[in-house]
XYZ file of N, CA and C in Angstrom:
207
model
N 75.577 96.995 104.085
C 76.897 97.164 103.494
C 77.615 95.823 103.387
N 77.423 94.957 104.365
C 78.100 93.657 104.339
C 77.667 92.846 103.120
N 76.379 92.913 102.770
C 75.895 92.187 101.594
C 76.577 92.691 100.326
N 76.750 94.004 100.240
C 77.419 94.601 99.085
C 78.857 94.118 99.005
N 79.552 94.101 100.132
C 80.939 93.649 100.152
C 81.042 92.177 99.777
N 80.123 91.372 100.255
C 80.147 89.952 99.907
C 79.955 89.771 98.404
N 79.055 90.557 97.810
C 78.842 90.469 96.363
C 80.090 90.933 95.618
N 80.725 92.008 96.092
C 81.962 92.482 95.462
C 83.036 91.398 95.495
N 83.208 90.791 96.655
C 84.206 89.728 96.798
C 83.879 88.555 95.882
N 82.612 88.194 95.840
C 82.176 87.093 94.965
C 82.528 87.398 93.510
N 82.224 88.618 93.060
C 82.490 88.988 91.669
C 83.988 89.027 91.364
N 84.772 89.568 92.276
C 86.225 89.607 92.069
C 86.795 88.195 91.957
N 86.320 87.314 92.814
C 86.760 85.925 92.774
C 86.320 85.256 91.478
N 85.080 85.489 91.092
C 84.521 84.903 89.873
C 85.305 85.345 88.635
N 85.779 86.595 88.654
C 86.522 87.130 87.517
C 88.008 86.789 87.567
N 88.426 86.103 88.622
C 89.818 85.687 88.727
C 90.756 86.771 89.213
N 90.193 87.784 89.875
C 90.999 88.902 90.363
C 91.358 88.727 91.833
N 90.564 87.995 92.547
C 90.779 87.813 93.978
C 90.398 86.418 94.410
N 90.527 86.177 95.687
C 90.183 84.878 96.266
C 89.154 85.127 97.362
N 88.062 84.419 97.309
C 86.994 84.572 98.294
C 87.257 83.648 99.475
N 87.642 84.240 100.591
C 87.888 83.476 101.817
C 86.763 83.773 102.798
N 85.942 82.805 103.051
C 84.818 82.990 103.965
C 85.220 82.504 105.356
N 84.953 83.323 106.361
C 85.286 82.907 107.734
C 84.634 81.570 108.098
N 85.404 80.686 108.655
C 84.901 79.393 109.123
C 85.863 78.869 110.185
N 85.623 77.666 110.650
C 86.445 77.099 111.726
C 87.905 76.914 111.313
N 88.158 76.714 110.019
C 89.517 76.497 109.530
C 90.014 77.702 108.728
N 89.546 78.900 109.109
C 89.852 80.117 108.365
C 91.352 80.373 108.268
N 92.067 80.274 109.380
C 93.512 80.517 109.364
C 94.223 79.531 108.445
N 93.802 78.282 108.479
C 94.393 77.267 107.615
C 94.101 77.585 106.150
N 92.883 78.023 105.872
C 92.496 78.355 104.500
C 93.307 79.544 103.983
N 93.488 80.558 104.825
C 94.299 81.716 104.433
C 95.725 81.258 104.113
N 96.290 80.452 104.999
C 97.645 79.949 104.789
C 97.744 79.188 103.468
N 96.799 78.306 103.209
C 96.825 77.492 101.991
C 96.708 78.365 100.739
N 95.793 79.332 100.762
C 95.617 80.205 99.600
C 96.851 81.068 99.356
N 97.392 81.662 100.417
C 98.592 82.493 100.274
C 99.781 81.663 99.797
N 99.949 80.508 100.373
C 101.040 79.625 99.972
C 100.907 79.237 98.504
N 99.689 78.940 98.088
C 99.432 78.586 96.696
C 99.804 79.736 95.764
N 99.396 80.953 96.121
C 99.720 82.116 95.286
C 101.215 82.430 95.299
N 101.831 82.305 96.468
C 103.266 82.581 96.558
C 104.085 81.633 95.692
N 103.588 80.427 95.526
C 104.311 79.418 94.752
C 103.862 79.320 93.305
N 103.001 80.247 92.867
C 102.473 80.172 91.506
C 102.550 81.552 90.848
N 103.693 81.837 90.271
C 103.919 83.129 89.627
C 102.909 83.382 88.519
N 102.597 82.365 87.746
C 101.669 82.522 86.626
C 100.270 82.916 87.124
N 99.807 82.318 88.205
C 98.488 82.656 88.751
C 98.474 84.104 89.239
N 99.543 84.527 89.916
C 99.617 85.924 90.381
C 99.639 86.889 89.209
N 100.372 86.538 88.181
C 100.461 87.388 86.996
C 99.090 87.521 86.329
N 98.375 86.402 86.198
C 97.040 86.432 85.590
C 96.083 87.298 86.409
N 96.126 87.145 87.735
C 95.265 87.952 88.598
C 95.594 89.432 88.439
N 96.857 89.736 88.366
C 97.300 91.124 88.230
C 96.829 91.723 86.913
N 97.009 90.999 85.837
C 96.590 91.489 84.517
C 95.084 91.691 84.470
N 94.340 90.716 84.969
C 92.872 90.846 84.976
C 92.434 92.050 85.795
N 93.075 92.249 86.936
C 92.733 93.396 87.776
C 93.017 94.714 87.091
N 94.163 94.807 86.435
C 94.521 96.044 85.739
C 93.613 96.307 84.547
N 93.088 95.247 83.940
C 92.169 95.426 82.818
C 90.810 95.946 83.267
N 90.463 95.719 84.510
C 89.160 96.151 85.018
C 89.262 97.451 85.791
N 90.300 97.602 86.599
C 90.452 98.780 87.450
C 91.670 99.577 87.002
N 91.433 100.834 86.652
C 92.536 101.651 86.156
C 93.229 102.456 87.244
N 92.690 102.484 88.460
C 93.309 103.221 89.545
C 93.112 104.726 89.479
N 92.274 105.180 88.574
C 92.064 106.618 88.397
C 90.721 107.094 88.933
N 90.046 106.253 89.707
C 88.727 106.610 90.233
C 88.733 107.879 91.059
N 89.713 108.038 91.934
C 89.788 109.237 92.773
C 89.980 110.488 91.914
N 90.803 110.387 90.885
C 91.009 111.531 89.989
C 89.705 111.919 89.277
N 88.924 110.923 88.878
C 87.643 111.217 88.218
C 86.691 111.917 89.180
N 86.668 111.480 90.433
C 85.806 112.120 91.426
C 86.235 113.567 91.632
N 87.533 113.788 91.776
C 88.052 115.142 91.979
C 87.719 116.038 90.789
N 87.847 115.522 89.581
C 87.553 116.339 88.400
C 86.073 116.714 88.339
N 85.199 115.866 88.849
C 83.765 116.176 88.870
C 83.447 117.228 89.924
N 84.197 117.220 91.021
C 83.961 118.176 92.106
C 84.393 119.584 91.684
N 85.480 119.681 90.929
C 86.030 120.994 90.551
C 85.119 121.762 89.647
């Protein structure tokens, strides 16, 4: 499962929807830097949001429920 999650994270990052933060010795610093960068860059957050909405519609659970019924 971890390999699958790593691939998912890689793809999201590659598509500009997320940020791939890999645990390392400076992990806390890296998280701080990435969050600070996003907090100070409205345009980058907007682009990530739009790209995410274009790929994920948020209706996956509804589709599963409709198949079960």
